[in-house]
Coordinates of C-alpha atoms in Angstrom, one line a residue:
X5 CA 30.0 3.2 -17.2
X6 CA 28.1 6.5 -17.5
X7 CA 28.6 8.1 -14.1
X8 CA 29.4 7.0 -10.5
X9 CA 25.7 7.4 -9.4
X10 CA 24.3 5.2 -12.2
X11 CA 22.7 2.2 -10.5
X12 CA 19.8 0.8 -12.5
X13 CA 17.0 -0.4 -10.2
X14 CA 16.7 -4.2 -10.1
X15 CA 13.2 -5.5 -11.1
X16 CA 12.6 -7.1 -7.6
X17 CA 13.4 -3.7 -6.0
X18 CA 10.8 -2.0 -8.2
X19 CA 8.1 -4.4 -7.1
X20 CA 9.0 -3.8 -3.5
X21 CA 8.7 -0.1 -4.1
X22 CA 5.2 -0.2 -5.6
X23 CA 3.9 -2.9 -3.3
X24 CA 0.4 -1.9 -2.2
X25 CA 0.0 0.8 -4.9
X26 CA -2.2 0.6 -8.0
X27 CA -0.3 2.5 -10.8
X28 CA -2.7 1.4 -13.5
X29 CA -3.8 4.4 -15.5
X30 CA -1.6 6.8 -13.5
X31 CA 0.8 9.5 -14.6
X32 CA 4.2 9.1 -13.0
X33 CA 7.3 11.2 -12.9
X34 CA 10.5 9.1 -12.8
X35 CA 12.8 11.8 -11.5
X36 CA 16.2 10.2 -12.0
X37 CA 15.5 7.9 -14.8
X38 CA 18.9 6.8 -16.0
X39 CA 18.5 4.4 -18.9
X40 CA 14.8 3.9 -18.2
X41 CA 14.6 0.7 -16.3
X42 CA 11.9 2.0 -14.0
X43 CA 10.1 3.7 -16.9
X44 CA 9.8 0.3 -18.7
X45 CA 8.6 -1.4 -15.6
X46 CA 6.0 1.3 -14.9
X47 CA 4.6 1.1 -18.4
X48 CA 4.6 -2.7 -18.2
X49 CA 2.6 -2.5 -15.0
X50 CA -0.1 -0.2 -16.4
X51 CA 1.1 3.4 -16.0
X52 CA -0.8 5.7 -18.4
X53 CA 2.1 8.1 -18.9
X54 CA 5.6 8.3 -17.6
X55 CA 7.6 11.5 -17.8
X56 CA 11.2 11.7 -16.7
X57 CA 14.4 13.6 -16.0
X58 CA 18.0 12.6 -16.6
X59 CA 21.2 14.6 -16.4
X60 CA 23.7 12.3 -18.1
X61 CA 23.5 13.0 -21.9
X62 CA 24.1 9.4 -23.1
X63 CA 21.5 8.0 -20.7
X64 CA 19.1 10.8 -21.7
X65 CA 19.4 9.8 -25.4
X66 CA 18.4 6.2 -24.4
X67 CA 15.6 7.5 -22.3
X68 CA 14.1 9.7 -24.9
X69 CA 13.1 6.6 -26.9
X70 CA 11.1 5.4 -23.9
X71 CA 9.2 8.4 -22.6
X72 CA 9.0 12.2 -22.6
X73 CA 12.0 13.8 -20.9
X74 CA 11.0 17.1 -19.2
X75 CA 14.4 18.2 -17.9
X76 CA 18.0 17.3 -17.7
X77 CA 18.4 18.2 -14.0
X78 CA 15.5 17.1 -11.8
X79 CA 16.4 19.8 -9.3
X80 CA 15.3 22.4 -11.9
X81 CA 11.8 21.0 -12.4
X82 CA 9.0 23.2 -11.2
X83 CA 5.6 22.3 -9.8
X84 CA 3.9 23.7 -12.9
X85 CA 5.7 21.1 -15.0
X86 CA 4.4 18.2 -13.0
X87 CA 1.0 19.5 -11.8
X88 CA -0.7 16.5 -13.4
X89 CA 1.3 13.6 -11.9
X90 CA -0.1 11.1 -9.5
X91 CA 3.2 9.7 -8.3
X92 CA 6.9 10.6 -8.2
X93 CA 8.9 7.4 -8.2
X94 CA 12.7 7.5 -8.2
X95 CA 16.0 6.0 -7.5
X96 CA 17.9 9.2 -7.1
X97 CA 21.7 9.5 -7.1
X98 CA 22.8 8.0 -3.8
X99 CA 25.1 11.0 -3.3
X100 CA 22.2 13.5 -3.6
X101 CA 19.3 11.5 -2.4
X102 CA 18.2 13.9 0.4
X103 CA 18.2 16.9 -2.0
X104 CA 16.2 15.0 -4.7
X105 CA 13.6 13.7 -2.2
X106 CA 13.2 17.1 -0.7
X107 CA 12.8 18.7 -4.1
X108 CA 10.2 16.2 -5.0
X109 CA 8.3 17.0 -1.8
X110 CA 8.5 20.7 -2.5
X111 CA 7.1 20.5 -6.0
X112 CA 4.7 17.6 -5.8
X113 CA 1.1 18.5 -6.6
X114 CA -1.7 18.0 -4.0
X115 CA -2.5 14.3 -3.7
X116 CA 0.8 13.1 -5.3
X117 CA 2.7 10.4 -3.5
X118 CA 6.5 10.1 -3.6
X119 CA 8.2 6.7 -3.6
X120 CA 12.0 6.9 -3.5
X121 CA 15.0 4.7 -2.9
X122 CA 17.5 6.2 -0.5
X123 CA 20.9 5.3 0.8
X124 CA 20.1 4.1 4.4
X125 CA 23.0 6.2 5.7
X126 CA 21.1 9.3 4.5
X127 CA 18.2 8.4 6.8
X128 CA 20.3 7.0 9.7
X129 CA 23.0 9.7 9.9
X130 CA 21.5 13.2 10.1
X131 CA 24.8 15.1 10.1
X132 CA 23.7 17.9 7.7
X133 CA 20.8 20.4 7.7
X134 CA 19.5 18.8 4.5
X135 CA 19.3 15.4 6.0
X136 CA 17.7 16.8 9.2
X137 CA 15.0 18.5 7.0
X138 CA 14.4 15.2 5.1
X139 CA 14.0 13.3 8.4
X140 CA 11.5 15.9 9.6
X141 CA 9.4 15.6 6.4
X142 CA 9.5 11.8 6.7
X143 CA 8.4 11.9 10.4
X144 CA 5.6 14.3 9.6
X145 CA 4.4 13.1 6.2
X146 CA 5.7 9.6 5.4
X147 CA 7.7 6.6 6.3
X148 CA 11.2 5.2 5.7
X149 CA 10.8 1.9 7.6
X150 CA 11.1 -0.5 4.5
X151 CA 14.8 -1.5 4.7
X152 CA 15.9 -3.4 1.6
X153 CA 19.4 -3.9 2.8
X154 CA 22.1 -4.4 0.1
X155 CA 19.4 -4.7 -2.7
X156 CA 21.9 -3.8 -5.4
X157 CA 24.6 -6.4 -4.5
X158 CA 23.4 -8.7 -7.3
X159 CA 22.2 -6.0 -9.7
X160 CA 23.4 -5.0 -13.2
X161 CA 25.7 -2.5 -11.5
X162 CA 26.6 -3.8 -8.1
X163 CA 27.0 -1.9 -4.8
X164 CA 26.8 -3.0 -1.2
X165 CA 25.1 0.3 -0.2
X166 CA 22.1 -0.4 2.0
X167 CA 18.9 1.2 0.8
X168 CA 15.5 2.1 2.2
X169 CA 12.3 3.0 0.6
X170 CA 11.0 6.5 1.5
X171 CA 7.3 7.1 1.0
X172 CA 5.8 10.6 1.4
X173 CA 2.1 11.3 1.3

């Protein structure tokens, strides 16, 4: 089914991600959009505009019918391309979560908030320089205390990977 990192976000997880946020009328980048599950939920909940990225060609074709796709690979997106976004919301590939969240941090415009799902192991095990850098950014500019546990165990595509919500301000 598409690729090994394709795990559509369950609706209940989406609502936990945006809890406390008002996305009405906002412009949001869904950085790892897959088939567009989060895009649909963002629009349903009042987002003014959703733009996205998706690397997998078949998923990108599905996504293009739901929103504007600005790049195949999120890691190539520049700050100029997203200078107008209010939020970056994503469920990045679990295998590259740290890289995706750090890239979002590096290109986010002033005032933009980042809300990302992340494999808990990425936060709890800082064995690489990338993970150490991510933990430093979280300590200084955000939070990763919302532990959702095995939130994908009953999902469309199941996994027992434990996830946390990373928020950067």
